[in-house]
Structure formats: C-alpha cells, structure tokens
Amino acid sequence: MHNFCWITIARLSVLTLLTAFPFVACRPSQNDTPSISNDAISETTSLNDLDVSANEDMDNGDEDATVEGLDIDKNGVRDDLQRYIDTTYPGSENVLLRQALTEIAKSSQQVLLSVQADDEFVVVSNILIDLDNRQCLYGLFGETAFEYADKLLFEILDTDARINLDIQADVIFGGEIYTPRRDALSACNFDVSGTNSSP
C-alpha cells in the first residue's frame, strides 16, 4: 500500500487526527527520524536574522489575538510559526526541511483565512495547494514527513478560533478528491534539484 494515504483521505482536523485509522496506520515511529542534509543549498534568511527587537518580548496573547497572527517580515508565515521552524530545525543540514515546512505554514494559513472570508471556492483551491505542499514534504523525507507535519499542525492550530476554522475547512473539502502526483517532488515549489524522490 502506498504510504501517502494521509493525503488521499483528505485533510484531517486536529480533533479527528487521533481517531483516523488510515492516518495513524501510516504514521512513522518516533525513532525513525533520519538525518537531513543538503549542504549544496545555502541557508535561507530566518526571522531570527531580521531586526525584530520590538517583538522580542511580545506576549503570546498578542500573536494569537487574531487568526492572522503577526507577520512582521510579511513573508506569509506567522511569526510564531517561523520561529518554531527556525529554532526546531536549525542549521544548513535542515534547509530543505525548513523550506518545506514554511510552505505548509503559508498554505495552511491561507486555508484558514479563506474559510474566515467565507469563500468556498478559494478554500478548496487553497487546500489543494496545501496538499501539494504536504506531498512535497513526503517526497523529500518519506514517512518521517508524518512526524514533521504532525508537530507543525499542533503549532498551526493553537487557538480555538484556528481549530474551528480548520474543522470548517474539512467540511467544505468533503467529497473533493486529491490525486497525489507520481513524482512527489514535482509538488515542491522550490528548488529540489539533485534530490531523489522517496519511493
């Protein structure tokens, strides 16, 4: 059975995650995390490299006051998620992982915002982009992608408002079909040249 069943069964909200047998059956062991390296690719600029001194002592309540959160550098990623990605996976060996997770953080945010805007067509379009980004992660890291995506999900859906919008997104997407690409790396929207796609 193809290991990409977490995508084909459609998006799962954080509340259904633990009860969805197909997803759980495809998740890897916590001990199966391989080392990630791509020294040929230079590190991307992180939020920590920018002048964000005004934000250093920010209370989490300010960041979570709205679904949008804060995005000081205007790169489409909530600042709290960017900090999580940069600090959890530092170093040149994790460049591709940070890029893949950043794209998921961006697309997941757009899904939530489009639900909030009550635009079902855009919601479906954004979910398809989000699923492409998740397939990219799988193409790069195989079954370990489940662990990375799972941890990021709990950072993304960290308030009741965000959880509720995610649940609504699942309802809107119900009945839609996402077909994974034959070459998972073709779903990536950044340079992965020289990387072999997972089987």
PDB file of N, CA, C and O in Angstrom, residues 119-197:
ATOM      1  N   ASP A 119     -15.311  32.030   1.513  1.00  0.00           N
ATOM      2  CA  ASP A 119     -15.183  31.835   0.067  1.00  0.00           C
ATOM      3  C   ASP A 119     -14.830  30.373  -0.179  1.00  0.00           C
ATOM      4  O   ASP A 119     -13.655  29.990  -0.164  1.00  0.00           O
ATOM      5  N   GLU A 120     -15.851  29.549  -0.418  1.00  0.00           N
ATOM      6  CA  GLU A 120     -15.647  28.102  -0.507  1.00  0.00           C
ATOM      7  C   GLU A 120     -14.779  27.705  -1.691  1.00  0.00           C
ATOM      8  O   GLU A 120     -13.985  26.761  -1.598  1.00  0.00           O
ATOM      9  N   PHE A 121     -14.910  28.403  -2.810  1.00  0.00           N
ATOM     10  CA  PHE A 121     -14.087  28.077  -3.978  1.00  0.00           C
ATOM     11  C   PHE A 121     -12.608  28.278  -3.658  1.00  0.00           C
ATOM     12  O   PHE A 121     -11.765  27.436  -3.991  1.00  0.00           O
ATOM     13  N   VAL A 122     -12.302  29.388  -3.009  1.00  0.00           N
ATOM     14  CA  VAL A 122     -10.912  29.680  -2.645  1.00  0.00           C
ATOM     15  C   VAL A 122     -10.431  28.703  -1.580  1.00  0.00           C
ATOM     16  O   VAL A 122      -9.259  28.289  -1.579  1.00  0.00           O
ATOM     17  N   VAL A 123     -11.319  28.305  -0.673  1.00  0.00           N
ATOM     18  CA  VAL A 123     -10.957  27.326   0.351  1.00  0.00           C
ATOM     19  C   VAL A 123     -10.461  26.040  -0.301  1.00  0.00           C
ATOM     20  O   VAL A 123      -9.388  25.522   0.040  1.00  0.00           O
ATOM     21  N   VAL A 124     -11.245  25.518  -1.258  1.00  0.00           N
ATOM     22  CA  VAL A 124     -10.868  24.278  -1.933  1.00  0.00           C
ATOM     23  C   VAL A 124      -9.545  24.449  -2.670  1.00  0.00           C
ATOM     24  O   VAL A 124      -8.658  23.584  -2.608  1.00  0.00           O
ATOM     25  N   SER A 125      -9.385  25.571  -3.362  1.00  0.00           N
ATOM     26  CA  SER A 125      -8.141  25.829  -4.090  1.00  0.00           C
ATOM     27  C   SER A 125      -6.952  25.881  -3.143  1.00  0.00           C
ATOM     28  O   SER A 125      -5.880  25.315  -3.434  1.00  0.00           O
ATOM     29  N   ASN A 126      -7.125  26.529  -2.005  1.00  0.00           N
ATOM     30  CA  ASN A 126      -6.033  26.632  -1.037  1.00  0.00           C
ATOM     31  C   ASN A 126      -5.711  25.279  -0.403  1.00  0.00           C
ATOM     32  O   ASN A 126      -4.545  24.981  -0.110  1.00  0.00           O
ATOM     33  N   ILE A 127      -6.736  24.458  -0.181  1.00  0.00           N
ATOM     34  CA  ILE A 127      -6.493  23.132   0.382  1.00  0.00           C
ATOM     35  C   ILE A 127      -5.692  22.279  -0.596  1.00  0.00           C
ATOM     36  O   ILE A 127      -4.781  21.540  -0.201  1.00  0.00           O
ATOM     37  N   LEU A 128      -6.001  22.383  -1.877  1.00  0.00           N
ATOM     38  CA  LEU A 128      -5.251  21.618  -2.878  1.00  0.00           C
ATOM     39  C   LEU A 128      -3.782  22.045  -2.908  1.00  0.00           C
ATOM     40  O   LEU A 128      -2.881  21.203  -3.045  1.00  0.00           O
ATOM     41  N   ILE A 129      -3.540  23.345  -2.750  1.00  0.00           N
ATOM     42  CA  ILE A 129      -2.161  23.836  -2.670  1.00  0.00           C
ATOM     43  C   ILE A 129      -1.490  23.288  -1.417  1.00  0.00           C
ATOM     44  O   ILE A 129      -0.329  22.850  -1.438  1.00  0.00           O
ATOM     45  N   ASP A 130      -2.230  23.285  -0.311  1.00  0.00           N
ATOM     46  CA  ASP A 130      -1.706  22.779   0.949  1.00  0.00           C
ATOM     47  C   ASP A 130      -1.347  21.297   0.833  1.00  0.00           C
ATOM     48  O   ASP A 130      -0.305  20.851   1.326  1.00  0.00           O
ATOM     49  N   LEU A 131      -2.181  20.529   0.156  1.00  0.00           N
ATOM     50  CA  LEU A 131      -1.908  19.109  -0.026  1.00  0.00           C
ATOM     51  C   LEU A 131      -0.689  18.889  -0.919  1.00  0.00           C
ATOM     52  O   LEU A 131       0.091  17.958  -0.693  1.00  0.00           O
ATOM     53  N   ASP A 132      -0.532  19.733  -1.925  1.00  0.00           N
ATOM     54  CA  ASP A 132       0.683  19.665  -2.742  1.00  0.00           C
ATOM     55  C   ASP A 132       1.920  19.892  -1.874  1.00  0.00           C
ATOM     56  O   ASP A 132       2.931  19.184  -2.004  1.00  0.00           O
ATOM     57  N   ASN A 133       1.847  20.874  -0.995  1.00  0.00           N
ATOM     58  CA  ASN A 133       2.992  21.172  -0.130  1.00  0.00           C
ATOM     59  C   ASN A 133       3.295  20.009   0.810  1.00  0.00           C
ATOM     60  O   ASN A 133       4.470  19.724   1.104  1.00  0.00           O
ATOM     61  N   ARG A 134       2.255  19.332   1.253  1.00  0.00           N
ATOM     62  CA  ARG A 134       2.463  18.173   2.126  1.00  0.00           C
ATOM     63  C   ARG A 134       3.038  16.992   1.341  1.00  0.00           C
ATOM     64  O   ARG A 134       3.844  16.217   1.877  1.00  0.00           O
ATOM     65  N   GLN A 135       2.620  16.854   0.080  1.00  0.00           N
ATOM     66  CA  GLN A 135       3.203  15.795  -0.732  1.00  0.00           C
ATOM     67  C   GLN A 135       4.680  16.078  -1.002  1.00  0.00           C
ATOM     68  O   GLN A 135       5.508  15.162  -1.043  1.00  0.00           O
ATOM     69  N   CYS A 136       5.019  17.346  -1.187  1.00  0.00           N
ATOM     70  CA  CYS A 136       6.416  17.737  -1.346  1.00  0.00           C
ATOM     71  C   CYS A 136       7.228  17.289  -0.133  1.00  0.00           C
ATOM     72  O   CYS A 136       8.310  16.697  -0.275  1.00  0.00           O
ATOM     73  N   LEU A 137       6.707  17.556   1.062  1.00  0.00           N
ATOM     74  CA  LEU A 137       7.396  17.152   2.293  1.00  0.00           C
ATOM     75  C   LEU A 137       7.606  15.646   2.318  1.00  0.00           C
ATOM     76  O   LEU A 137       8.684  15.151   2.674  1.00  0.00           O
ATOM     77  N   TYR A 138       6.579  14.900   1.906  1.00  0.00           N
ATOM     78  CA  TYR A 138       6.677  13.445   1.868  1.00  0.00           C
ATOM     79  C   TYR A 138       7.711  13.001   0.836  1.00  0.00           C
ATOM     80  O   TYR A 138       8.490  12.068   1.072  1.00  0.00           O
ATOM     81  N   GLY A 139       7.728  13.666  -0.315  1.00  0.00           N
ATOM     82  CA  GLY A 139       8.695  13.325  -1.343  1.00  0.00           C
ATOM     83  C   GLY A 139      10.123  13.519  -0.877  1.00  0.00           C
ATOM     84  O   GLY A 139      11.030  12.775  -1.264  1.00  0.00           O
ATOM     85  N   LEU A 140      10.343  14.514  -0.034  1.00  0.00           N
ATOM     86  CA  LEU A 140      11.682  14.808   0.458  1.00  0.00           C
ATOM     87  C   LEU A 140      12.115  13.886   1.586  1.00  0.00           C
ATOM     88  O   LEU A 140      13.274  13.479   1.654  1.00  0.00           O
ATOM     89  N   PHE A 141      11.182  13.538   2.474  1.00  0.00           N
ATOM     90  CA  PHE A 141      11.572  12.861   3.713  1.00  0.00           C
ATOM     91  C   PHE A 141      10.849  11.547   3.983  1.00  0.00           C
ATOM     92  O   PHE A 141      11.023  10.961   5.047  1.00  0.00           O
ATOM     93  N   GLY A 142      10.049  11.083   3.028  1.00  0.00           N
ATOM     94  CA  GLY A 142       9.386   9.803   3.223  1.00  0.00           C
ATOM     95  C   GLY A 142       8.466   9.806   4.440  1.00  0.00           C
ATOM     96  O   GLY A 142       7.842  10.815   4.758  1.00  0.00           O
ATOM     97  N   GLU A 143       8.410   8.679   5.127  1.00  0.00           N
ATOM     98  CA  GLU A 143       7.453   8.534   6.229  1.00  0.00           C
ATOM     99  C   GLU A 143       7.752   9.452   7.404  1.00  0.00           C
ATOM    100  O   GLU A 143       6.865   9.737   8.215  1.00  0.00           O
ATOM    101  N   THR A 144       8.991   9.933   7.503  1.00  0.00           N
ATOM    102  CA  THR A 144       9.306  10.883   8.571  1.00  0.00           C
ATOM    103  C   THR A 144       8.524  12.180   8.397  1.00  0.00           C
ATOM    104  O   THR A 144       8.349  12.936   9.355  1.00  0.00           O
ATOM    105  N   ALA A 145       8.033  12.430   7.179  1.00  0.00           N
ATOM    106  CA  ALA A 145       7.233  13.631   6.926  1.00  0.00           C
ATOM    107  C   ALA A 145       5.996  13.669   7.823  1.00  0.00           C
ATOM    108  O   ALA A 145       5.529  14.746   8.192  1.00  0.00           O
ATOM    109  N   PHE A 146       5.450  12.492   8.162  1.00  0.00           N
ATOM    110  CA  PHE A 146       4.257  12.468   9.015  1.00  0.00           C
ATOM    111  C   PHE A 146       4.553  13.098  10.371  1.00  0.00           C
ATOM    112  O   PHE A 146       3.756  13.854  10.913  1.00  0.00           O
ATOM    113  N   GLU A 147       5.721  12.775  10.914  1.00  0.00           N
ATOM    114  CA  GLU A 147       6.105  13.327  12.209  1.00  0.00           C
ATOM    115  C   GLU A 147       6.290  14.839  12.128  1.00  0.00           C
ATOM    116  O   GLU A 147       5.796  15.584  12.983  1.00  0.00           O
ATOM    117  N   TYR A 148       6.990  15.296  11.090  1.00  0.00           N
ATOM    118  CA  TYR A 148       7.211  16.726  10.926  1.00  0.00           C
ATOM    119  C   TYR A 148       5.883  17.473  10.761  1.00  0.00           C
ATOM    120  O   TYR A 148       5.668  18.524  11.373  1.00  0.00           O
ATOM    121  N   ALA A 149       5.000  16.939   9.911  1.00  0.00           N
ATOM    122  CA  ALA A 149       3.718  17.598   9.647  1.00  0.00           C
ATOM    123  C   ALA A 149       2.830  17.585  10.884  1.00  0.00           C
ATOM    124  O   ALA A 149       2.112  18.549  11.161  1.00  0.00           O
ATOM    125  N   ASP A 150       2.876  16.476  11.618  1.00  0.00           N
ATOM    126  CA  ASP A 150       2.059  16.336  12.829  1.00  0.00           C
ATOM    127  C   ASP A 150       2.445  17.392  13.862  1.00  0.00           C
ATOM    128  O   ASP A 150       1.599  18.074  14.445  1.00  0.00           O
ATOM    129  N   LYS A 151       3.746  17.563  14.072  1.00  0.00           N
ATOM    130  CA  LYS A 151       4.219  18.549  15.048  1.00  0.00           C
ATOM    131  C   LYS A 151       3.871  19.969  14.613  1.00  0.00           C
ATOM    132  O   LYS A 151       3.467  20.796  15.444  1.00  0.00           O
ATOM    133  N   LEU A 152       4.024  20.248  13.321  1.00  0.00           N
ATOM    134  CA  LEU A 152       3.689  21.586  12.829  1.00  0.00           C
ATOM    135  C   LEU A 152       2.198  21.868  12.947  1.00  0.00           C
ATOM    136  O   LEU A 152       1.786  22.990  13.249  1.00  0.00           O
ATOM    137  N   LEU A 153       1.375  20.846  12.733  1.00  0.00           N
ATOM    138  CA  LEU A 153      -0.076  21.016  12.814  1.00  0.00           C
ATOM    139  C   LEU A 153      -0.498  21.555  14.173  1.00  0.00           C
ATOM    140  O   LEU A 153      -1.350  22.445  14.262  1.00  0.00           O
ATOM    141  N   PHE A 154       0.091  21.024  15.239  1.00  0.00           N
ATOM    142  CA  PHE A 154      -0.283  21.474  16.575  1.00  0.00           C
ATOM    143  C   PHE A 154       0.189  22.895  16.856  1.00  0.00           C
ATOM    144  O   PHE A 154      -0.388  23.585  17.702  1.00  0.00           O
ATOM    145  N   GLU A 155       1.209  23.354  16.155  1.00  0.00           N
ATOM    146  CA  GLU A 155       1.633  24.746  16.266  1.00  0.00           C
ATOM    147  C   GLU A 155       0.699  25.654  15.472  1.00  0.00           C
ATOM    148  O   GLU A 155       0.396  26.772  15.892  1.00  0.00           O
ATOM    149  N   ILE A 156       0.240  25.180  14.317  1.00  0.00           N
ATOM    150  CA  ILE A 156      -0.655  25.972  13.465  1.00  0.00           C
ATOM    151  C   ILE A 156      -2.007  26.163  14.131  1.00  0.00           C
ATOM    152  O   ILE A 156      -2.553  27.262  14.181  1.00  0.00           O
ATOM    153  N   LEU A 157      -2.562  25.070  14.663  1.00  0.00           N
ATOM    154  CA  LEU A 157      -3.904  25.115  15.258  1.00  0.00           C
ATOM    155  C   LEU A 157      -3.786  25.257  16.774  1.00  0.00           C
ATOM    156  O   LEU A 157      -4.120  24.343  17.532  1.00  0.00           O
ATOM    157  N   ASP A 158      -3.315  26.419  17.204  1.00  0.00           N
ATOM    158  CA  ASP A 158      -3.018  26.626  18.619  1.00  0.00           C
ATOM    159  C   ASP A 158      -4.052  27.461  19.360  1.00  0.00           C
ATOM    160  O   ASP A 158      -3.848  27.811  20.519  1.00  0.00           O
ATOM    161  N   THR A 159      -5.145  27.815  18.695  1.00  0.00           N
ATOM    162  CA  THR A 159      -6.230  28.527  19.370  1.00  0.00           C
ATOM    163  C   THR A 159      -7.554  27.913  18.954  1.00  0.00           C
ATOM    164  O   THR A 159      -7.650  27.236  17.914  1.00  0.00           O
ATOM    165  N   ASP A 160      -8.592  28.152  19.748  1.00  0.00           N
ATOM    166  CA  ASP A 160      -9.920  27.632  19.418  1.00  0.00           C
ATOM    167  C   ASP A 160     -10.398  28.158  18.070  1.00  0.00           C
ATOM    168  O   ASP A 160     -11.004  27.416  17.287  1.00  0.00           O
ATOM    169  N   ALA A 161     -10.129  29.425  17.789  1.00  0.00           N
ATOM    170  CA  ALA A 161     -10.592  30.020  16.531  1.00  0.00           C
ATOM    171  C   ALA A 161      -9.952  29.317  15.339  1.00  0.00           C
ATOM    172  O   ALA A 161     -10.627  29.018  14.338  1.00  0.00           O
ATOM    173  N   ARG A 162      -8.667  29.052  15.434  1.00  0.00           N
ATOM    174  CA  ARG A 162      -7.972  28.381  14.328  1.00  0.00           C
ATOM    175  C   ARG A 162      -8.433  26.929  14.176  1.00  0.00           C
ATOM    176  O   ARG A 162      -8.593  26.436  13.063  1.00  0.00           O
ATOM    177  N   ILE A 163      -8.652  26.265  15.287  1.00  0.00           N
ATOM    178  CA  ILE A 163      -9.161  24.885  15.234  1.00  0.00           C
ATOM    179  C   ILE A 163     -10.534  24.850  14.580  1.00  0.00           C
ATOM    180  O   ILE A 163     -10.818  24.006  13.721  1.00  0.00           O
ATOM    181  N   ASN A 164     -11.404  25.773  14.967  1.00  0.00           N
ATOM    182  CA  ASN A 164     -12.765  25.794  14.411  1.00  0.00           C
ATOM    183  C   ASN A 164     -12.759  26.067  12.911  1.00  0.00           C
ATOM    184  O   ASN A 164     -13.537  25.463  12.159  1.00  0.00           O
ATOM    185  N   LEU A 165     -11.886  26.955  12.459  1.00  0.00           N
ATOM    186  CA  LEU A 165     -11.794  27.227  11.026  1.00  0.00           C
ATOM    187  C   LEU A 165     -11.263  26.012  10.275  1.00  0.00           C
ATOM    188  O   LEU A 165     -11.689  25.719   9.154  1.00  0.00           O
ATOM    189  N   ASP A 166     -10.341  25.288  10.872  1.00  0.00           N
ATOM    190  CA  ASP A 166      -9.809  24.084  10.250  1.00  0.00           C
ATOM    191  C   ASP A 166     -10.893  23.017  10.113  1.00  0.00           C
ATOM    192  O   ASP A 166     -10.970  22.319   9.094  1.00  0.00           O
ATOM    193  N   ILE A 167     -11.739  22.901  11.135  1.00  0.00           N
ATOM    194  CA  ILE A 167     -12.857  21.954  11.072  1.00  0.00           C
ATOM    195  C   ILE A 167     -13.801  22.336   9.936  1.00  0.00           C
ATOM    196  O   ILE A 167     -14.262  21.474   9.171  1.00  0.00           O
ATOM    197  N   GLN A 168     -14.088  23.631   9.818  1.00  0.00           N
ATOM    198  CA  GLN A 168     -14.944  24.098   8.725  1.00  0.00           C
ATOM    199  C   GLN A 168     -14.315  23.807   7.361  1.00  0.00           C
ATOM    200  O   GLN A 168     -15.004  23.455   6.408  1.00  0.00           O
ATOM    201  N   ALA A 169     -12.996  23.948   7.270  1.00  0.00           N
ATOM    202  CA  ALA A 169     -12.305  23.655   6.014  1.00  0.00           C
ATOM    203  C   ALA A 169     -12.483  22.194   5.634  1.00  0.00           C
ATOM    204  O   ALA A 169     -12.709  21.872   4.456  1.00  0.00           O
ATOM    205  N   ASP A 170     -12.407  21.301   6.604  1.00  0.00           N
ATOM    206  CA  ASP A 170     -12.604  19.880   6.337  1.00  0.00           C
ATOM    207  C   ASP A 170     -14.003  19.605   5.811  1.00  0.00           C
ATOM    208  O   ASP A 170     -14.195  18.785   4.910  1.00  0.00           O
ATOM    209  N   VAL A 171     -14.987  20.295   6.383  1.00  0.00           N
ATOM    210  CA  VAL A 171     -16.371  20.116   5.939  1.00  0.00           C
ATOM    211  C   VAL A 171     -16.522  20.601   4.495  1.00  0.00           C
ATOM    212  O   VAL A 171     -17.140  19.928   3.658  1.00  0.00           O
ATOM    213  N   ILE A 172     -15.955  21.768   4.196  1.00  0.00           N
ATOM    214  CA  ILE A 172     -16.041  22.331   2.843  1.00  0.00           C
ATOM    215  C   ILE A 172     -15.366  21.404   1.833  1.00  0.00           C
ATOM    216  O   ILE A 172     -15.853  21.206   0.719  1.00  0.00           O
ATOM    217  N   PHE A 173     -14.242  20.816   2.232  1.00  0.00           N
ATOM    218  CA  PHE A 173     -13.477  19.984   1.315  1.00  0.00           C
ATOM    219  C   PHE A 173     -14.055  18.576   1.177  1.00  0.00           C
ATOM    220  O   PHE A 173     -13.653  17.821   0.286  1.00  0.00           O
ATOM    221  N   GLY A 174     -15.004  18.228   2.033  1.00  0.00           N
ATOM    222  CA  GLY A 174     -15.591  16.894   1.997  1.00  0.00           C
ATOM    223  C   GLY A 174     -16.137  16.554   0.616  1.00  0.00           C
ATOM    224  O   GLY A 174     -16.847  17.342   0.004  1.00  0.00           O
ATOM    225  N   GLY A 175     -15.781  15.373   0.103  1.00  0.00           N
ATOM    226  CA  GLY A 175     -16.249  14.961  -1.209  1.00  0.00           C
ATOM    227  C   GLY A 175     -15.311  15.309  -2.337  1.00  0.00           C
ATOM    228  O   GLY A 175     -15.428  14.774  -3.448  1.00  0.00           O
ATOM    229  N   GLU A 176     -14.374  16.230  -2.070  1.00  0.00           N
ATOM    230  CA  GLU A 176     -13.378  16.571  -3.083  1.00  0.00           C
ATOM    231  C   GLU A 176     -12.316  15.465  -3.160  1.00  0.00           C
ATOM    232  O   GLU A 176     -12.132  14.699  -2.211  1.00  0.00           O
ATOM    233  N   ILE A 177     -11.649  15.370  -4.278  1.00  0.00           N
ATOM    234  CA  ILE A 177     -10.634  14.335  -4.472  1.00  0.00           C
ATOM    235  C   ILE A 177      -9.290  14.981  -4.775  1.00  0.00           C
ATOM    236  O   ILE A 177      -9.197  15.870  -5.616  1.00  0.00           O
ATOM    237  N   TYR A 178      -8.277  14.525  -4.075  1.00  0.00           N
ATOM    238  CA  TYR A 178      -6.908  14.951  -4.361  1.00  0.00           C
ATOM    239  C   TYR A 178      -6.124  13.733  -4.835  1.00  0.00           C
ATOM    240  O   TYR A 178      -6.049  12.720  -4.150  1.00  0.00           O
ATOM    241  N   THR A 179      -5.539  13.827  -6.006  1.00  0.00           N
ATOM    242  CA  THR A 179      -4.744  12.734  -6.548  1.00  0.00           C
ATOM    243  C   THR A 179      -3.266  13.068  -6.406  1.00  0.00           C
ATOM    244  O   THR A 179      -2.783  14.017  -7.031  1.00  0.00           O
ATOM    245  N   PRO A 180      -2.535  12.320  -5.601  1.00  0.00           N
ATOM    246  CA  PRO A 180      -1.106  12.580  -5.447  1.00  0.00           C
ATOM    247  C   PRO A 180      -0.365  12.447  -6.777  1.00  0.00           C
ATOM    248  O   PRO A 180      -0.748  11.647  -7.633  1.00  0.00           O
ATOM    249  N   ARG A 181       0.679  13.213  -6.946  1.00  0.00           N
ATOM    250  CA  ARG A 181       1.467  13.160  -8.171  1.00  0.00           C
ATOM    251  C   ARG A 181       2.348  11.910  -8.167  1.00  0.00           C
ATOM    252  O   ARG A 181       2.747  11.418  -7.123  1.00  0.00           O
ATOM    253  N   ARG A 182       2.642  11.416  -9.370  1.00  0.00           N
ATOM    254  CA  ARG A 182       3.525  10.258  -9.472  1.00  0.00           C
ATOM    255  C   ARG A 182       4.912  10.599  -8.930  1.00  0.00           C
ATOM    256  O   ARG A 182       5.554   9.771  -8.275  1.00  0.00           O
ATOM    257  N   ASP A 183       5.379  11.779  -9.228  1.00  0.00           N
ATOM    258  CA  ASP A 183       6.654  12.245  -8.703  1.00  0.00           C
ATOM    259  C   ASP A 183       6.361  13.261  -7.608  1.00  0.00           C
ATOM    260  O   ASP A 183       5.994  14.402  -7.891  1.00  0.00           O
ATOM    261  N   ALA A 184       6.514  12.834  -6.365  1.00  0.00           N
ATOM    262  CA  ALA A 184       6.150  13.698  -5.239  1.00  0.00           C
ATOM    263  C   ALA A 184       6.931  15.002  -5.240  1.00  0.00           C
ATOM    264  O   ALA A 184       6.409  16.050  -4.851  1.00  0.00           O
ATOM    265  N   LEU A 185       8.174  14.968  -5.703  1.00  0.00           N
ATOM    266  CA  LEU A 185       8.987  16.184  -5.686  1.00  0.00           C
ATOM    267  C   LEU A 185       8.495  17.231  -6.670  1.00  0.00           C
ATOM    268  O   LEU A 185       8.827  18.411  -6.534  1.00  0.00           O
ATOM    269  N   SER A 186       7.688  16.817  -7.648  1.00  0.00           N
ATOM    270  CA  SER A 186       7.137  17.793  -8.591  1.00  0.00           C
ATOM    271  C   SER A 186       6.110  18.692  -7.908  1.00  0.00           C
ATOM    272  O   SER A 186       5.712  19.713  -8.464  1.00  0.00           O
ATOM    273  N   ALA A 187       5.681  18.319  -6.712  1.00  0.00           N
ATOM    274  CA  ALA A 187       4.751  19.145  -5.953  1.00  0.00           C
ATOM    275  C   ALA A 187       5.462  20.286  -5.234  1.00  0.00           C
ATOM    276  O   ALA A 187       4.813  21.211  -4.740  1.00  0.00           O
ATOM    277  N   CYS A 188       6.780  20.236  -5.167  1.00  0.00           N
ATOM    278  CA  CYS A 188       7.537  21.275  -4.475  1.00  0.00           C
ATOM    279  C   CYS A 188       7.609  22.539  -5.341  1.00  0.00           C
ATOM    280  O   CYS A 188       7.799  22.446  -6.552  1.00  0.00           O
ATOM    281  N   ASN A 189       7.471  23.692  -4.720  1.00  0.00           N
ATOM    282  CA  ASN A 189       7.551  24.950  -5.455  1.00  0.00           C
ATOM    283  C   ASN A 189       8.848  25.700  -5.164  1.00  0.00           C
ATOM    284  O   ASN A 189       8.923  26.915  -5.281  1.00  0.00           O
ATOM    285  N   PHE A 190       9.875  24.945  -4.747  1.00  0.00           N
ATOM    286  CA  PHE A 190      11.209  25.498  -4.576  1.00  0.00           C
ATOM    287  C   PHE A 190      12.202  24.476  -5.122  1.00  0.00           C
ATOM    288  O   PHE A 190      11.834  23.339  -5.447  1.00  0.00           O
ATOM    289  N   ASP A 191      13.445  24.883  -5.275  1.00  0.00           N
ATOM    290  CA  ASP A 191      14.447  24.062  -5.951  1.00  0.00           C
ATOM    291  C   ASP A 191      14.811  22.825  -5.126  1.00  0.00           C
ATOM    292  O   ASP A 191      15.290  22.922  -4.016  1.00  0.00           O
ATOM    293  N   VAL A 192      14.563  21.653  -5.688  1.00  0.00           N
ATOM    294  CA  VAL A 192      14.928  20.389  -5.055  1.00  0.00           C
ATOM    295  C   VAL A 192      15.814  19.582  -6.013  1.00  0.00           C
ATOM    296  O   VAL A 192      15.880  18.359  -5.913  1.00  0.00           O
ATOM    297  N   SER A 193      16.470  20.256  -6.951  1.00  0.00           N
ATOM    298  CA  SER A 193      17.306  19.563  -7.912  1.00  0.00           C
ATOM    299  C   SER A 193      18.411  18.787  -7.200  1.00  0.00           C
ATOM    300  O   SER A 193      18.979  19.259  -6.222  1.00  0.00           O
ATOM    301  N   GLY A 194      18.644  17.584  -7.691  1.00  0.00           N
ATOM    302  CA  GLY A 194      19.646  16.725  -7.075  1.00  0.00           C
ATOM    303  C   GLY A 194      19.110  15.888  -5.943  1.00  0.00           C
ATOM    304  O   GLY A 194      19.839  15.106  -5.329  1.00  0.00           O
ATOM    305  N   THR A 195      17.808  16.051  -5.629  1.00  0.00           N
ATOM    306  CA  THR A 195      17.189  15.263  -4.569  1.00  0.00           C
ATOM    307  C   THR A 195      16.394  14.139  -5.195  1.00  0.00           C
ATOM    308  O   THR A 195      15.636  14.345  -6.122  1.00  0.00           O
ATOM    309  N   ASN A 196      16.544  12.938  -4.665  1.00  0.00           N
ATOM    310  CA  ASN A 196      15.802  11.789  -5.162  1.00  0.00           C
ATOM    311  C   ASN A 196      14.478  11.680  -4.461  1.00  0.00           C
ATOM    312  O   ASN A 196      14.393  11.757  -3.238  1.00  0.00           O
ATOM    313  N   SER A 197      13.395  11.490  -5.239  1.00  0.00           N
ATOM    314  CA  SER A 197      12.062  11.347  -4.664  1.00  0.00           C
ATOM    315  C   SER A 197      11.949  10.055  -3.897  1.00  0.00           C
ATOM    316  O   SER A 197      12.525   9.034  -4.276  1.00  0.00           O
TER     317      SER A 197
END
